[in-house]
């Protein structure tokens, strides 16, 4: 069992980021909803508790709160932003609505530290922190003293070392806060006594052991998409149960150039029961005449379940269904619980009729970057481990409007050119996702003295940490020019290339 830190989530936009930073510091961490009963928190035997930020004001009616007994468990607590205001309020201090004091602070703020506080150990006397708060702490509860101040915030960081309770008005988890990771490490190592026992090779061993214990001699079925999560899950499961694992790869025909071939090459070389189902025709037939994006997604999802069900029936009895669910999915569905494998889980549409004994989700406590680290630990090749995210419905949502074989071919070729250009210029590491889209727009052009009336390809490249928000990537003009020239020359039926300069929000990453 790893040492555990619990993050209580008060609805802040950075709650997951806090957990990631803690895990980066080699300490296992779980995010639980603020309503989680104290008894459940205690069962986790946390070495520390972090109260996240949140959008509310502590004095607002119905504002999220905590059991005051949380502060007398003898477990160190770090309150961040809303979390620190709540701690102050519950322990008898006073939080002032900034409207009355005119002291709201947002963004980069110069902060002065007293390095004698264990939370500020090895910090310089001043550094920039990231503030985002309306209210601020006016009167500290008894026993607390200040160790960080800003021009407008007399209590930006404070603590009661005897009770090991600390508060920060700013966000140490965001990159804009200089020494933010150091502050979190100080909390973990100086205050909570962390040993730093969270690493991927131990995790792999433990997960395999638990898979064996749960699955016994039963057979396991996994839908392999070729994406990072299901690929890493397949290798982990295969190491755990060997040939008792069957992977089903459904080729819906919306994969990128050579992708199915690469998946076949890599996974066929492993000693794994892999079934590749060529369902291209039926997916295309199901989409004939359909232009609405949601209808397209819905049809593809339903067709996938049908095909997967049929394959599962053919296989006969398999006792366990495995899924590549990862932690953000679990947190978002509000059921964060933290077991490595959960045996009962509503799989929303996946083959229920077959009557699986249980569901194996060996990645359900991992963040994406941890899944990649686990993949590397298991020897999964870099080309699979570092794959960019790719939507389940694939290129079908990157052909705007009706999907046809010819349009798929066009977007596949344009996408391959764009990826080549990005790779050859060494830009891949600076962009989190990049791809080509075939728009449903036709425009006039001129090629070889003749008028054309052809299609427009849109290129999209974004930077994003979690894909909840994204910025369009500022890729060099030269790279865009090369991609544009090559696509119009090499891909039939395209006479214009545009670059999408929208961020998310208001746009989304995918166009459909
Ligand atoms: P959006 O377009 O919602 O995309 O901003 C955010 C991220 O999610 C990916 N995406 C999907 N992934 N199934 C998936 O597994 C889907 O249906 C799907 N749709 C979008 C998208 O590529 C981006 O990384």
PDB file of C-alpha atoms in Angstrom, residues 105-370:
ATOM      1  CA  UNK A 105      -6.030  39.907  -6.757  1.00  0.00           C
ATOM      2  CA  UNK A 106      -5.789  37.982  -9.990  1.00  0.00           C
ATOM      3  CA  UNK A 107      -2.773  36.654 -11.821  1.00  0.00           C
ATOM      4  CA  UNK A 108       0.940  37.058 -11.203  1.00  0.00           C
ATOM      5  CA  UNK A 109       1.681  38.610  -7.837  1.00  0.00           C
ATOM      6  CA  UNK A 110       4.988  39.284  -6.133  1.00  0.00           C
ATOM      7  CA  UNK A 111       5.026  37.339  -2.886  1.00  0.00           C
ATOM      8  CA  UNK A 112       7.417  37.695   0.067  1.00  0.00           C
ATOM      9  CA  UNK A 113       8.313  34.554   2.009  1.00  0.00           C
ATOM     10  CA  UNK A 114       9.695  33.859   5.448  1.00  0.00           C
ATOM     11  CA  UNK A 115      11.895  30.824   4.768  1.00  0.00           C
ATOM     12  CA  UNK A 116      11.806  29.826   8.445  1.00  0.00           C
ATOM     13  CA  UNK A 117       8.381  28.303   7.859  1.00  0.00           C
ATOM     14  CA  UNK A 118       8.657  24.613   6.870  1.00  0.00           C
ATOM     15  CA  UNK A 119       6.262  25.254   3.972  1.00  0.00           C
ATOM     16  CA  UNK A 120       8.586  27.933   2.567  1.00  0.00           C
ATOM     17  CA  UNK A 121      11.824  25.995   3.180  1.00  0.00           C
ATOM     18  CA  UNK A 122      14.501  26.709   0.519  1.00  0.00           C
ATOM     19  CA  UNK A 123      12.386  29.452  -1.081  1.00  0.00           C
ATOM     20  CA  UNK A 124      13.924  32.843  -1.923  1.00  0.00           C
ATOM     21  CA  UNK A 125      12.759  35.930  -0.017  1.00  0.00           C
ATOM     22  CA  UNK A 126      10.466  36.877  -2.892  1.00  0.00           C
ATOM     23  CA  UNK A 127       8.992  35.168  -5.939  1.00  0.00           C
ATOM     24  CA  UNK A 128       5.968  35.379  -8.215  1.00  0.00           C
ATOM     25  CA  UNK A 129       2.840  33.472  -7.252  1.00  0.00           C
ATOM     26  CA  UNK A 130      -0.473  33.012  -9.077  1.00  0.00           C
ATOM     27  CA  UNK A 131      -3.418  34.553  -7.281  1.00  0.00           C
ATOM     28  CA  UNK A 132      -7.028  34.123  -8.217  1.00  0.00           C
ATOM     29  CA  UNK A 133      -9.363  35.126  -5.441  1.00  0.00           C
ATOM     30  CA  UNK A 134     -12.124  37.503  -4.536  1.00  0.00           C
ATOM     31  CA  UNK A 135     -12.190  37.016  -0.767  1.00  0.00           C
ATOM     32  CA  UNK A 136      -9.168  37.040   1.508  1.00  0.00           C
ATOM     33  CA  UNK A 137      -8.184  36.149   5.022  1.00  0.00           C
ATOM     34  CA  UNK A 138      -8.483  39.061   7.420  1.00  0.00           C
ATOM     35  CA  UNK A 139      -8.133  37.533  10.904  1.00  0.00           C
ATOM     36  CA  UNK A 140      -6.228  34.298  11.483  1.00  0.00           C
ATOM     37  CA  UNK A 141      -7.491  31.676  13.919  1.00  0.00           C
ATOM     38  CA  UNK A 142      -5.593  31.232  17.161  1.00  0.00           C
ATOM     39  CA  UNK A 143      -2.205  29.562  16.865  1.00  0.00           C
ATOM     40  CA  UNK A 144      -1.626  30.641  13.237  1.00  0.00           C
ATOM     41  CA  UNK A 145       1.112  32.940  12.007  1.00  0.00           C
ATOM     42  CA  UNK A 146       1.880  34.422   8.596  1.00  0.00           C
ATOM     43  CA  UNK A 147       4.857  33.320   6.458  1.00  0.00           C
ATOM     44  CA  UNK A 148       3.929  34.862   3.063  1.00  0.00           C
ATOM     45  CA  UNK A 149       2.543  38.294   2.154  1.00  0.00           C
ATOM     46  CA  UNK A 150       1.789  40.279  -1.008  1.00  0.00           C
ATOM     47  CA  UNK A 151       1.110  43.994  -1.504  1.00  0.00           C
ATOM     48  CA  UNK A 152      -2.641  43.508  -1.068  1.00  0.00           C
ATOM     49  CA  UNK A 153      -2.784  40.318   0.911  1.00  0.00           C
ATOM     50  CA  UNK A 154      -1.390  40.422   4.461  1.00  0.00           C
ATOM     51  CA  UNK A 155      -1.938  36.659   4.865  1.00  0.00           C
ATOM     52  CA  UNK A 156      -1.000  35.009   1.561  1.00  0.00           C
ATOM     53  CA  UNK A 157       0.531  32.050   3.388  1.00  0.00           C
ATOM     54  CA  UNK A 158       0.050  31.100   7.028  1.00  0.00           C
ATOM     55  CA  UNK A 159       0.192  28.111   9.301  1.00  0.00           C
ATOM     56  CA  UNK A 160       0.007  26.596  12.725  1.00  0.00           C
ATOM     57  CA  UNK A 161       3.122  24.393  12.908  1.00  0.00           C
ATOM     58  CA  UNK A 162       2.010  22.768  16.162  1.00  0.00           C
ATOM     59  CA  UNK A 163      -1.192  21.427  14.592  1.00  0.00           C
ATOM     60  CA  UNK A 164       0.445  21.130  11.133  1.00  0.00           C
ATOM     61  CA  UNK A 165      -2.321  23.174   9.491  1.00  0.00           C
ATOM     62  CA  UNK A 166      -1.339  25.466   6.601  1.00  0.00           C
ATOM     63  CA  UNK A 167      -3.093  27.807   4.196  1.00  0.00           C
ATOM     64  CA  UNK A 168      -2.110  29.436   0.910  1.00  0.00           C
ATOM     65  CA  UNK A 169      -4.134  32.168  -0.705  1.00  0.00           C
ATOM     66  CA  UNK A 170      -2.420  31.493  -4.068  1.00  0.00           C
ATOM     67  CA  UNK A 171      -2.127  28.379  -6.237  1.00  0.00           C
ATOM     68  CA  UNK A 172       1.153  26.444  -5.832  1.00  0.00           C
ATOM     69  CA  UNK A 173      -0.035  23.828  -8.375  1.00  0.00           C
ATOM     70  CA  UNK A 174      -0.014  26.125 -11.426  1.00  0.00           C
ATOM     71  CA  UNK A 175       3.205  26.579 -13.369  1.00  0.00           C
ATOM     72  CA  UNK A 176       2.975  30.394 -13.096  1.00  0.00           C
ATOM     73  CA  UNK A 177       3.707  30.117  -9.385  1.00  0.00           C
ATOM     74  CA  UNK A 178       7.487  30.106  -9.056  1.00  0.00           C
ATOM     75  CA  UNK A 179       8.647  27.434  -6.595  1.00  0.00           C
ATOM     76  CA  UNK A 180       5.061  26.129  -6.437  1.00  0.00           C
ATOM     77  CA  UNK A 181       6.256  22.526  -6.763  1.00  0.00           C
ATOM     78  CA  UNK A 182       8.808  23.176  -4.020  1.00  0.00           C
ATOM     79  CA  UNK A 183       6.041  24.423  -1.712  1.00  0.00           C
ATOM     80  CA  UNK A 184       4.012  21.265  -2.359  1.00  0.00           C
ATOM     81  CA  UNK A 185       7.114  19.120  -1.843  1.00  0.00           C
ATOM     82  CA  UNK A 186       7.761  20.934   1.430  1.00  0.00           C
ATOM     83  CA  UNK A 187       4.242  20.092   2.535  1.00  0.00           C
ATOM     84  CA  UNK A 188       4.678  16.449   1.548  1.00  0.00           C
ATOM     85  CA  UNK A 189       8.215  15.811   2.736  1.00  0.00           C
ATOM     86  CA  UNK A 190       8.788  18.346   5.541  1.00  0.00           C
ATOM     87  CA  UNK A 191       5.328  18.327   7.052  1.00  0.00           C
ATOM     88  CA  UNK A 192       3.568  15.045   6.135  1.00  0.00           C
ATOM     89  CA  UNK A 193       6.686  12.851   6.323  1.00  0.00           C
ATOM     90  CA  UNK A 194       6.266  11.430   2.817  1.00  0.00           C
ATOM     91  CA  UNK A 195       8.651   8.673   1.757  1.00  0.00           C
ATOM     92  CA  UNK A 196       8.169   9.176  -2.001  1.00  0.00           C
ATOM     93  CA  UNK A 197       7.004   5.606  -2.607  1.00  0.00           C
ATOM     94  CA  UNK A 198       4.853   6.153  -5.727  1.00  0.00           C
ATOM     95  CA  UNK A 199       6.552   4.890  -8.882  1.00  0.00           C
ATOM     96  CA  UNK A 200       5.504   3.040 -12.004  1.00  0.00           C
ATOM     97  CA  UNK A 201       7.507  -0.149 -11.674  1.00  0.00           C
ATOM     98  CA  UNK A 202       5.951  -0.905  -8.279  1.00  0.00           C
ATOM     99  CA  UNK A 203       2.611   0.033  -9.755  1.00  0.00           C
ATOM    100  CA  UNK A 204       2.997  -2.409 -12.651  1.00  0.00           C
ATOM    101  CA  UNK A 205       3.843  -5.263 -10.274  1.00  0.00           C
ATOM    102  CA  UNK A 206       0.957  -4.470  -7.966  1.00  0.00           C
ATOM    103  CA  UNK A 207      -1.560  -4.072 -10.810  1.00  0.00           C
ATOM    104  CA  UNK A 208      -0.550  -7.404 -12.354  1.00  0.00           C
ATOM    105  CA  UNK A 209      -0.859  -9.143  -9.009  1.00  0.00           C
ATOM    106  CA  UNK A 210      -4.310  -7.676  -8.469  1.00  0.00           C
ATOM    107  CA  UNK A 211      -5.443  -8.596 -11.979  1.00  0.00           C
ATOM    108  CA  UNK A 212      -4.389 -12.210 -11.344  1.00  0.00           C
ATOM    109  CA  UNK A 213      -6.122 -12.262  -7.963  1.00  0.00           C
ATOM    110  CA  UNK A 214      -9.340 -10.890  -9.432  1.00  0.00           C
ATOM    111  CA  UNK A 215      -9.440 -12.787 -12.712  1.00  0.00           C
ATOM    112  CA  UNK A 216      -8.218 -16.142 -11.391  1.00  0.00           C
ATOM    113  CA  UNK A 217      -8.375 -18.560 -14.315  1.00  0.00           C
ATOM    114  CA  UNK A 218     -11.062 -16.556 -16.084  1.00  0.00           C
ATOM    115  CA  UNK A 219     -10.792 -15.241 -19.620  1.00  0.00           C
ATOM    116  CA  UNK A 220     -10.546 -11.526 -20.259  1.00  0.00           C
ATOM    117  CA  UNK A 221     -11.777  -9.479 -23.202  1.00  0.00           C
ATOM    118  CA  UNK A 222     -10.452  -6.042 -24.131  1.00  0.00           C
ATOM    119  CA  UNK A 223     -11.472  -3.639 -26.892  1.00  0.00           C
ATOM    120  CA  UNK A 224      -8.160  -2.446 -28.307  1.00  0.00           C
ATOM    121  CA  UNK A 225      -8.350   0.886 -30.107  1.00  0.00           C
ATOM    122  CA  UNK A 226      -4.636   1.345 -30.627  1.00  0.00           C
ATOM    123  CA  UNK A 227      -4.693   4.507 -28.506  1.00  0.00           C
ATOM    124  CA  UNK A 228      -2.336   4.918 -25.555  1.00  0.00           C
ATOM    125  CA  UNK A 229      -4.741   3.767 -22.837  1.00  0.00           C
ATOM    126  CA  UNK A 230      -6.061   0.560 -24.359  1.00  0.00           C
ATOM    127  CA  UNK A 231      -2.612  -0.333 -25.730  1.00  0.00           C
ATOM    128  CA  UNK A 232      -0.924   0.005 -22.345  1.00  0.00           C
ATOM    129  CA  UNK A 233      -3.842  -1.811 -20.673  1.00  0.00           C
ATOM    130  CA  UNK A 234      -3.510  -4.672 -23.170  1.00  0.00           C
ATOM    131  CA  UNK A 235       0.198  -5.147 -22.475  1.00  0.00           C
ATOM    132  CA  UNK A 236      -0.332  -5.019 -18.712  1.00  0.00           C
ATOM    133  CA  UNK A 237      -3.209  -7.515 -18.891  1.00  0.00           C
ATOM    134  CA  UNK A 238      -1.340  -9.788 -21.230  1.00  0.00           C
ATOM    135  CA  UNK A 239       1.627  -9.883 -18.831  1.00  0.00           C
ATOM    136  CA  UNK A 240      -0.789 -10.717 -16.024  1.00  0.00           C
ATOM    137  CA  UNK A 241      -2.986 -13.398 -17.622  1.00  0.00           C
ATOM    138  CA  UNK A 242      -1.122 -14.357 -20.802  1.00  0.00           C
ATOM    139  CA  UNK A 243      -3.203 -16.102 -23.462  1.00  0.00           C
ATOM    140  CA  UNK A 244      -6.330 -15.823 -21.354  1.00  0.00           C
ATOM    141  CA  UNK A 245      -6.584 -12.282 -22.688  1.00  0.00           C
ATOM    142  CA  UNK A 246      -8.307 -11.694 -26.032  1.00  0.00           C
ATOM    143  CA  UNK A 247      -8.059  -8.283 -27.654  1.00  0.00           C
ATOM    144  CA  UNK A 248     -10.584  -7.208 -30.247  1.00  0.00           C
ATOM    145  CA  UNK A 249      -9.614  -4.423 -32.613  1.00  0.00           C
ATOM    146  CA  UNK A 250     -12.508  -3.085 -34.660  1.00  0.00           C
ATOM    147  CA  UNK A 251     -11.323  -1.389 -37.848  1.00  0.00           C
ATOM    148  CA  UNK A 252     -14.093   1.102 -38.532  1.00  0.00           C
ATOM    149  CA  UNK A 253     -12.204   2.545 -41.457  1.00  0.00           C
ATOM    150  CA  UNK A 254     -11.695   5.942 -39.847  1.00  0.00           C
ATOM    151  CA  UNK A 255      -8.113   5.422 -38.758  1.00  0.00           C
ATOM    152  CA  UNK A 256      -5.206   7.543 -39.948  1.00  0.00           C
ATOM    153  CA  UNK A 257      -2.845   6.486 -42.705  1.00  0.00           C
ATOM    154  CA  UNK A 258      -1.060   3.176 -41.945  1.00  0.00           C
ATOM    155  CA  UNK A 259      -2.419   3.099 -38.407  1.00  0.00           C
ATOM    156  CA  UNK A 260      -4.186  -0.251 -38.625  1.00  0.00           C
ATOM    157  CA  UNK A 261      -1.087  -1.745 -40.248  1.00  0.00           C
ATOM    158  CA  UNK A 262       1.121  -0.446 -37.422  1.00  0.00           C
ATOM    159  CA  UNK A 263      -1.221  -1.796 -34.785  1.00  0.00           C
ATOM    160  CA  UNK A 264      -1.258  -5.193 -36.498  1.00  0.00           C
ATOM    161  CA  UNK A 265       2.537  -5.208 -36.756  1.00  0.00           C
ATOM    162  CA  UNK A 266       3.167  -4.334 -33.123  1.00  0.00           C
ATOM    163  CA  UNK A 267       0.480  -6.400 -31.435  1.00  0.00           C
ATOM    164  CA  UNK A 268       0.895  -9.459 -33.677  1.00  0.00           C
ATOM    165  CA  UNK A 269       4.509  -9.636 -32.573  1.00  0.00           C
ATOM    166  CA  UNK A 270       3.383 -10.014 -28.958  1.00  0.00           C
ATOM    167  CA  UNK A 271       2.164 -13.370 -27.748  1.00  0.00           C
ATOM    168  CA  UNK A 272      -1.415 -12.182 -27.616  1.00  0.00           C
ATOM    169  CA  UNK A 273      -4.767 -13.404 -28.915  1.00  0.00           C
ATOM    170  CA  UNK A 274      -5.606 -10.453 -31.159  1.00  0.00           C
ATOM    171  CA  UNK A 275      -8.712 -10.422 -33.380  1.00  0.00           C
ATOM    172  CA  UNK A 276      -8.836  -7.739 -36.002  1.00  0.00           C
ATOM    173  CA  UNK A 277     -12.305  -7.141 -37.369  1.00  0.00           C
ATOM    174  CA  UNK A 278     -12.660  -5.442 -40.722  1.00  0.00           C
ATOM    175  CA  UNK A 279     -15.918  -3.556 -40.302  1.00  0.00           C
ATOM    176  CA  UNK A 280     -15.139  -0.708 -42.704  1.00  0.00           C
ATOM    177  CA  UNK A 281     -18.033  -1.312 -45.074  1.00  0.00           C
ATOM    178  CA  UNK A 282     -20.726  -1.529 -42.455  1.00  0.00           C
ATOM    179  CA  UNK A 283     -19.598   1.672 -40.713  1.00  0.00           C
ATOM    180  CA  UNK A 284     -19.564   3.576 -43.971  1.00  0.00           C
ATOM    181  CA  UNK A 285     -22.970   2.182 -44.903  1.00  0.00           C
ATOM    182  CA  UNK A 286     -24.375   3.195 -41.518  1.00  0.00           C
ATOM    183  CA  UNK A 287     -23.186   6.764 -42.082  1.00  0.00           C
ATOM    184  CA  UNK A 288     -24.523   7.153 -45.623  1.00  0.00           C
ATOM    185  CA  UNK A 289     -26.348  10.458 -46.004  1.00  0.00           C
ATOM    186  CA  UNK A 290     -25.750  11.504 -42.367  1.00  0.00           C
ATOM    187  CA  UNK A 291     -24.371  15.035 -41.901  1.00  0.00           C
ATOM    188  CA  UNK A 292     -25.172  16.009 -38.321  1.00  0.00           C
ATOM    189  CA  UNK A 293     -22.087  15.649 -36.072  1.00  0.00           C
ATOM    190  CA  UNK A 294     -23.963  14.274 -33.064  1.00  0.00           C
ATOM    191  CA  UNK A 295     -25.878  11.801 -35.234  1.00  0.00           C
ATOM    192  CA  UNK A 296     -22.568  10.644 -36.743  1.00  0.00           C
ATOM    193  CA  UNK A 297     -21.012  10.097 -33.318  1.00  0.00           C
ATOM    194  CA  UNK A 298     -24.083   8.301 -32.071  1.00  0.00           C
ATOM    195  CA  UNK A 299     -24.251   5.948 -35.065  1.00  0.00           C
ATOM    196  CA  UNK A 300     -20.557   5.112 -34.818  1.00  0.00           C
ATOM    197  CA  UNK A 301     -20.842   4.411 -31.077  1.00  0.00           C
ATOM    198  CA  UNK A 302     -23.859   2.151 -31.559  1.00  0.00           C
ATOM    199  CA  UNK A 303     -22.279   0.314 -34.493  1.00  0.00           C
ATOM    200  CA  UNK A 304     -19.115  -0.231 -32.480  1.00  0.00           C
ATOM    201  CA  UNK A 305     -21.049  -1.856 -29.668  1.00  0.00           C
ATOM    202  CA  UNK A 306     -22.863  -4.081 -32.164  1.00  0.00           C
ATOM    203  CA  UNK A 307     -19.647  -5.293 -33.773  1.00  0.00           C
ATOM    204  CA  UNK A 308     -17.914  -5.767 -30.448  1.00  0.00           C
ATOM    205  CA  UNK A 309     -20.894  -7.707 -29.093  1.00  0.00           C
ATOM    206  CA  UNK A 310     -20.901 -10.000 -32.106  1.00  0.00           C
ATOM    207  CA  UNK A 311     -17.212 -10.741 -31.633  1.00  0.00           C
ATOM    208  CA  UNK A 312     -17.688 -11.380 -27.940  1.00  0.00           C
ATOM    209  CA  UNK A 313     -20.514 -13.831 -28.720  1.00  0.00           C
ATOM    210  CA  UNK A 314     -18.291 -15.654 -31.198  1.00  0.00           C
ATOM    211  CA  UNK A 315     -15.644 -16.070 -28.549  1.00  0.00           C
ATOM    212  CA  UNK A 316     -17.963 -17.840 -26.180  1.00  0.00           C
ATOM    213  CA  UNK A 317     -17.615 -17.340 -22.470  1.00  0.00           C
ATOM    214  CA  UNK A 318     -15.259 -14.661 -21.267  1.00  0.00           C
ATOM    215  CA  UNK A 319     -15.603 -13.838 -17.609  1.00  0.00           C
ATOM    216  CA  UNK A 320     -14.091 -10.357 -17.486  1.00  0.00           C
ATOM    217  CA  UNK A 321     -14.332  -7.288 -19.605  1.00  0.00           C
ATOM    218  CA  UNK A 322     -11.293  -5.019 -19.399  1.00  0.00           C
ATOM    219  CA  UNK A 323     -11.389  -1.293 -20.076  1.00  0.00           C
ATOM    220  CA  UNK A 324      -8.717   1.379 -20.417  1.00  0.00           C
ATOM    221  CA  UNK A 325     -10.592   3.848 -18.177  1.00  0.00           C
ATOM    222  CA  UNK A 326      -8.186   6.425 -16.697  1.00  0.00           C
ATOM    223  CA  UNK A 327      -8.401   8.661 -13.633  1.00  0.00           C
ATOM    224  CA  UNK A 328      -9.788  11.844 -15.216  1.00  0.00           C
ATOM    225  CA  UNK A 329     -12.775   9.767 -16.478  1.00  0.00           C
ATOM    226  CA  UNK A 330     -13.300   8.482 -12.954  1.00  0.00           C
ATOM    227  CA  UNK A 331     -13.025  11.918 -11.356  1.00  0.00           C
ATOM    228  CA  UNK A 332     -15.357  13.434 -13.923  1.00  0.00           C
ATOM    229  CA  UNK A 333     -17.971  10.776 -13.355  1.00  0.00           C
ATOM    230  CA  UNK A 334     -17.778  11.670  -9.656  1.00  0.00           C
ATOM    231  CA  UNK A 335     -17.028   8.194  -8.444  1.00  0.00           C
ATOM    232  CA  UNK A 336     -13.377   8.507  -7.540  1.00  0.00           C
ATOM    233  CA  UNK A 337     -12.726   5.692  -5.151  1.00  0.00           C
ATOM    234  CA  UNK A 338      -9.228   4.648  -5.934  1.00  0.00           C
ATOM    235  CA  UNK A 339      -9.236   0.841  -6.064  1.00  0.00           C
ATOM    236  CA  UNK A 340      -6.847  -0.424  -8.727  1.00  0.00           C
ATOM    237  CA  UNK A 341      -9.509  -2.717 -10.078  1.00  0.00           C
ATOM    238  CA  UNK A 342     -13.161  -2.238  -9.622  1.00  0.00           C
ATOM    239  CA  UNK A 343     -15.135  -5.394 -10.153  1.00  0.00           C
ATOM    240  CA  UNK A 344     -18.535  -3.823 -10.752  1.00  0.00           C
ATOM    241  CA  UNK A 345     -18.969  -0.809 -12.874  1.00  0.00           C
ATOM    242  CA  UNK A 346     -21.675   0.422 -15.173  1.00  0.00           C
ATOM    243  CA  UNK A 347     -20.124   0.110 -18.593  1.00  0.00           C
ATOM    244  CA  UNK A 348     -22.868   2.048 -20.326  1.00  0.00           C
ATOM    245  CA  UNK A 349     -23.755  -0.096 -23.313  1.00  0.00           C
ATOM    246  CA  UNK A 350     -20.822  -2.465 -23.570  1.00  0.00           C
ATOM    247  CA  UNK A 351     -21.871  -6.117 -23.725  1.00  0.00           C
ATOM    248  CA  UNK A 352     -24.077  -6.527 -20.711  1.00  0.00           C
ATOM    249  CA  UNK A 353     -25.998  -9.476 -22.077  1.00  0.00           C
ATOM    250  CA  UNK A 354     -22.983 -11.701 -22.019  1.00  0.00           C
ATOM    251  CA  UNK A 355     -23.011 -11.474 -18.260  1.00  0.00           C
ATOM    252  CA  UNK A 356     -19.462 -10.670 -17.306  1.00  0.00           C
ATOM    253  CA  UNK A 357     -18.437 -11.537 -13.793  1.00  0.00           C
ATOM    254  CA  UNK A 358     -16.622  -8.268 -13.521  1.00  0.00           C
ATOM    255  CA  UNK A 359     -14.839  -5.385 -15.124  1.00  0.00           C
ATOM    256  CA  UNK A 360     -11.080  -4.891 -14.938  1.00  0.00           C
ATOM    257  CA  UNK A 361      -9.883  -1.320 -15.130  1.00  0.00           C
ATOM    258  CA  UNK A 362      -6.192  -1.505 -14.328  1.00  0.00           C
ATOM    259  CA  UNK A 363      -5.501   2.138 -15.255  1.00  0.00           C
ATOM    260  CA  UNK A 364      -8.384   3.700 -13.365  1.00  0.00           C
ATOM    261  CA  UNK A 365      -6.189   5.492 -10.851  1.00  0.00           C
ATOM    262  CA  UNK A 366      -3.660   6.843 -13.357  1.00  0.00           C
ATOM    263  CA  UNK A 367      -3.353  10.180 -15.120  1.00  0.00           C
ATOM    264  CA  UNK A 368      -2.478  10.176 -18.813  1.00  0.00           C
ATOM    265  CA  UNK A 369       1.199  10.979 -18.270  1.00  0.00           C
ATOM    266  CA  UNK A 370       1.377   8.142 -15.751  1.00  0.00           C
TER     267      UNK A 370
END
